[in-house]
Each structure stands twice: as structure tokens, then as C-alpha cells.
Amino acid sequence: TTWGNLFEGAVKFGIYEVLKPAVRQILVWLATATSIASLNNKVLGFLICGGVSGVAASLMLCPMEALRIRLVSEPDFDRGEGWVHGFLRMVKYEGVGGLWKGINAMMLKQVPYTVTKNVSFDFITTALYLAVKGWNMTIDANMKLLIPLVSAFAASVLSTVTSQPGDMLLSAVNAHEGDQTVWDFSRDIREKEGLKGYFRGMRARFLHVGLIVTAQLLIYDIVKRLVGIAATGST
């Protein structure tokens, strides 16, 4: 879990930040070339960056997440010899493909999660900075901590909701051996519990994901400032 999320976070935030100016330039060029002014849209640019970084994060995290879920659902799967042994055992009995069988479910979880988390954080911080400036309040060190903290918490709630169905499907796929696809599990959930089945366990995820995402986005904003990048939403 630790290694998977470290790599996934680095890829997700790195690609998102690197793509922002490039995608912005491409959209401006497309809007000019096609005379479609709506393409020159900041929201569209952020959504594209979030989607691409979500796909990249899915590819990076999928094998580690498959192993984590298997070890949780079958505590004796690694025979007490650690996650490396569990990883090799999965490859031995299910092939390399077994590590990627949850990629569709991972995409359904990670892409909405990443888009919602990153884009909402960008826009909520922007709105709060504009509001503070409009009220003629001083943006001091405390305010620069409070704004991203509040924004990160709001983004954590939104990203938990949008990623919950994908998380349910990902857990179902990786907890079972066999050839069932993500769509088979989706049909089973829908037939047995209806749409509410996709949101089972969401209250627990609010606490778990909420704490992680809030801390993650706050650290992300602080690190950006430390390396000379403007605070999220401040420009």
C-alpha cells in the first residue's frame, strides 16, 4: 500500500502539474484554429489534465492494489512471508495478467477520484482566494494555510463520493479469483442491492479517504510553494 501510493501520488500530481501549461496552450491553439471559442476554457484544460493523470495513476497503482486487496481478503495468501512473496505467488498462479485484471475497475475509481480531487481543489482554492481579496482581508501565513486546508477537506468529500462505485467494483474484482469481469460484478451488485449497493461502506471511506486526501492536498500545496510554484488557486 505504501509503495503503491507513493508511486501513484508522484505520477498523479507530477503529470497534472506538468500538463497544465501544455494543455492550456493546445486548447488556445485549437480555439484559434477552429474558431470554436469554447475550447479556450480553463475548466476543460483542468479536466483533461485530471483525466490523463488519473489514467496514469491507475496503471501505476493497479498491481499494488490487487495485491493489497488479496492480502486483506485472504490474510494467509502470503503465507506469512511478506508482500513480495504474495506478489510472486499471484504471478505464479494467475499470471502477470492477474495483477491487471482490475484495471477497468481501477480506471472507474481513479479517474473520477483524480479529476474530482485535483480540479475541485484548484477551483475551491481559487474561489476562496478571490473571496478573501474581495473582502479586503490580509492573505497572511495563517490564511495561506487555512484556505488550502478548507479546500482540501471539501475536495476529499467530493472525491470520496465520485470514486465510491469504482472502489466497490475494484474490491470485488481483486478479492476473487476467476474470469469474472468488472461488468459481471457490477451486474451482480445492481441486481442484489440496486444503485445503493455501489455506495455501501461510503461512511467509513469518508473518514479514511477524507483524512488521506486532506493531508495529501495540503502537503501538495506546501511543497509547491517550497519549490517556487505559486500556491494553488492564488494566481
XYZ file of C-alpha atoms in Angstrom:
235
model
C 0.000 0.000 0.000
C 2.754 2.445 0.977
C 4.915 1.886 -2.113
C 1.930 1.781 -4.441
C 0.541 5.064 -3.171
C 3.946 6.747 -3.175
C 4.471 5.978 -6.866
C 0.850 6.690 -7.720
C 0.903 10.069 -5.963
C 4.146 11.104 -7.619
C 2.799 10.203 -11.059
C -0.634 11.732 -10.461
C 0.433 15.140 -9.142
C 3.534 15.341 -11.323
C 1.662 14.726 -14.566
C -1.202 17.019 -13.537
C 1.127 19.976 -12.927
C 3.325 19.349 -15.965
C 0.328 19.057 -18.299
C -1.427 22.243 -17.168
C 0.569 24.755 -19.261
C 0.912 22.375 -22.213
C -2.805 21.588 -22.382
C -3.626 25.270 -21.928
C -1.511 26.171 -24.968
C -3.032 23.372 -27.051
C -6.575 24.494 -26.223
C -5.763 28.110 -27.073
C -4.313 26.968 -30.418
C -7.327 24.747 -31.133
C -9.754 27.548 -30.266
C -7.942 29.860 -32.687
C -7.539 27.267 -35.444
C -11.151 26.066 -35.329
C -12.798 29.368 -34.341
C -14.503 27.499 -31.507
C -14.037 29.908 -28.605
C -15.407 27.444 -26.056
C -12.266 25.307 -26.433
C -10.267 28.072 -24.766
C -11.618 27.012 -21.411
C -9.716 26.697 -18.142
C -12.141 24.118 -16.737
C -11.771 21.918 -19.820
C -7.995 22.094 -19.524
C -8.048 21.032 -15.877
C -10.468 18.183 -16.632
C -8.177 16.869 -19.388
C -5.125 17.077 -17.118
C -7.005 15.339 -14.316
C -8.227 12.586 -16.625
C -4.792 11.861 -18.080
C -3.136 11.842 -14.655
C -5.918 9.561 -13.372
C -5.254 7.042 -16.152
C -1.506 7.135 -15.479
C -2.106 6.685 -11.741
C -4.375 3.696 -12.451
C -1.679 1.942 -14.481
C 0.868 2.565 -11.724
C -1.305 1.553 -8.776
C -3.261 -1.403 -10.191
C -0.742 -4.213 -9.394
C -0.127 -2.999 -5.838
C -3.836 -2.527 -5.187
C -4.597 -6.026 -6.498
C -2.071 -7.476 -4.057
C -3.298 -5.348 -1.147
C -6.909 -6.385 -1.593
C -5.930 -10.053 -1.954
C -3.903 -9.919 1.286
C -6.818 -8.262 3.092
C -9.405 -10.745 1.808
C -7.049 -13.737 2.283
C -4.697 -12.930 5.195
C -2.769 -16.200 4.711
C -2.207 -15.639 1.000
C 1.451 -14.607 1.505
C 1.956 -17.491 3.994
C 3.467 -15.056 6.451
C 6.448 -14.288 4.218
C 5.582 -10.728 3.278
C 4.116 -8.859 0.335
C 6.942 -9.779 -2.063
C 6.108 -13.469 -1.648
C 2.419 -12.660 -2.097
C 3.228 -10.737 -5.276
C 5.236 -13.631 -6.731
C 2.513 -16.113 -5.745
C -0.123 -14.074 -7.596
C 2.065 -14.018 -10.707
C 2.719 -17.779 -10.422
C -0.932 -18.830 -10.139
C -2.707 -16.075 -12.083
C -0.010 -14.806 -14.422
C 1.014 -11.206 -14.890
C -2.490 -10.535 -16.164
C -3.822 -11.304 -12.694
C -2.185 -8.123 -11.449
C -4.023 -6.102 -14.076
C -7.413 -7.789 -14.149
C -8.843 -4.942 -12.075
C -7.627 -2.212 -14.445
C -11.135 -1.370 -15.701
C -12.411 -1.060 -12.140
C -9.281 0.883 -11.208
C -9.987 3.345 -14.014
C -13.586 3.689 -12.833
C -12.250 4.550 -9.387
C -9.077 6.537 -10.102
C -10.161 8.751 -12.992
C -13.249 10.260 -11.245
C -11.268 10.374 -7.987
C -8.305 12.206 -9.517
C -10.358 14.578 -11.646
C -12.636 15.490 -8.739
C -9.825 15.800 -6.197
C -7.389 17.857 -8.258
C -9.844 20.008 -10.193
C -12.132 20.796 -7.245
C -9.096 21.695 -5.122
C -7.923 24.081 -7.838
C -11.275 25.814 -8.146
C -12.220 25.908 -4.467
C -8.877 27.479 -3.529
C -9.274 29.986 -6.375
C -12.784 30.894 -5.167
C -11.613 31.315 -1.572
C -8.615 33.468 -2.507
C -10.886 35.692 -4.624
C -13.400 35.925 -1.785
C -10.722 36.877 0.733
C -9.327 39.536 -1.613
C -12.860 40.814 -2.252
C -13.381 41.238 1.488
C -10.101 43.186 1.680
C -8.665 40.690 4.134
C -4.929 40.205 4.506
C -3.592 36.994 2.980
C -1.006 36.201 5.635
C 0.694 32.912 6.546
C -2.322 31.721 8.551
C -4.684 32.430 5.667
C -2.361 30.603 3.253
C -2.720 27.561 5.499
C -6.452 27.896 6.181
C -7.546 28.269 2.543
C -5.873 25.075 1.241
C -6.945 23.188 4.378
C -10.635 24.031 3.886
C -10.344 23.402 0.133
C -8.609 20.063 0.679
C -11.329 18.906 3.065
C -14.078 19.850 0.587
C -12.200 18.108 -2.242
C -11.823 14.982 -0.098
C -15.596 14.757 0.407
C -16.339 15.208 -3.296
C -13.673 12.733 -4.440
C -14.903 10.110 -1.961
C -18.417 10.273 -3.425
C -17.357 10.145 -7.088
C -14.897 7.278 -6.585
C -17.052 5.071 -4.337
C -18.707 2.967 -7.091
C -15.316 2.265 -8.665
C -13.851 1.372 -5.276
C -16.643 -1.140 -4.664
C -16.041 -2.787 -8.049
C -12.274 -2.806 -7.593
C -12.583 -4.563 -4.229
C -14.969 -7.152 -5.688
C -12.726 -7.894 -8.691
C -9.488 -8.242 -6.758
C -10.963 -10.202 -3.852
C -11.995 -13.095 -6.118
C -10.135 -15.428 -8.403
C -11.617 -16.457 -11.725
C -12.585 -14.903 -15.032
C -15.437 -12.651 -13.913
C -15.130 -9.169 -15.394
C -15.814 -5.859 -13.728
C -19.096 -5.714 -15.637
C -20.133 -9.099 -14.180
C -19.537 -7.809 -10.657
C -21.326 -4.576 -11.495
C -24.386 -6.519 -12.660
C -24.344 -8.653 -9.504
C -24.239 -5.590 -7.251
C -27.010 -3.869 -9.208
C -29.272 -6.944 -9.191
C -28.782 -7.693 -5.491
C -28.719 -4.213 -3.961
C -29.621 -1.719 -6.637
C -27.725 1.538 -7.066
C -27.236 1.888 -3.301
C -25.019 -1.194 -3.429
C -22.330 0.852 -5.167
C -22.202 3.182 -2.168
C -22.061 0.579 0.592
C -19.308 1.425 3.070
C -19.031 5.034 1.959
C -19.282 6.386 5.520
C -16.133 4.515 6.502
C -14.388 5.811 3.373
C -15.319 9.385 4.286
C -13.096 9.079 7.348
C -10.337 7.075 5.687
C -10.157 8.904 2.353
C -11.057 12.237 3.921
C -8.031 12.225 6.197
C -5.675 10.988 3.477
C -6.823 13.395 0.766
C -6.932 16.410 3.084
C -3.366 15.742 4.263
C -2.223 14.886 0.727
C -3.539 18.084 -0.850
C -2.265 20.246 1.978
C 1.240 18.776 1.636
C 0.984 19.115 -2.160
C 0.229 22.835 -1.825
C 3.021 23.423 0.705
C 5.585 21.548 -1.424
C 4.590 23.593 -4.490
C 5.370 26.792 -2.593
C 8.634 25.413 -1.247
C 9.899 24.733 -4.783
C 8.851 28.153 -6.059
C 5.471 27.323 -7.638
C 2.573 29.634 -6.748
C 0.125 28.307 -4.167
C -2.839 26.511 -5.732
C -5.562 28.999 -6.681
C -3.579 32.098 -5.720
C -2.909 33.307 -9.277
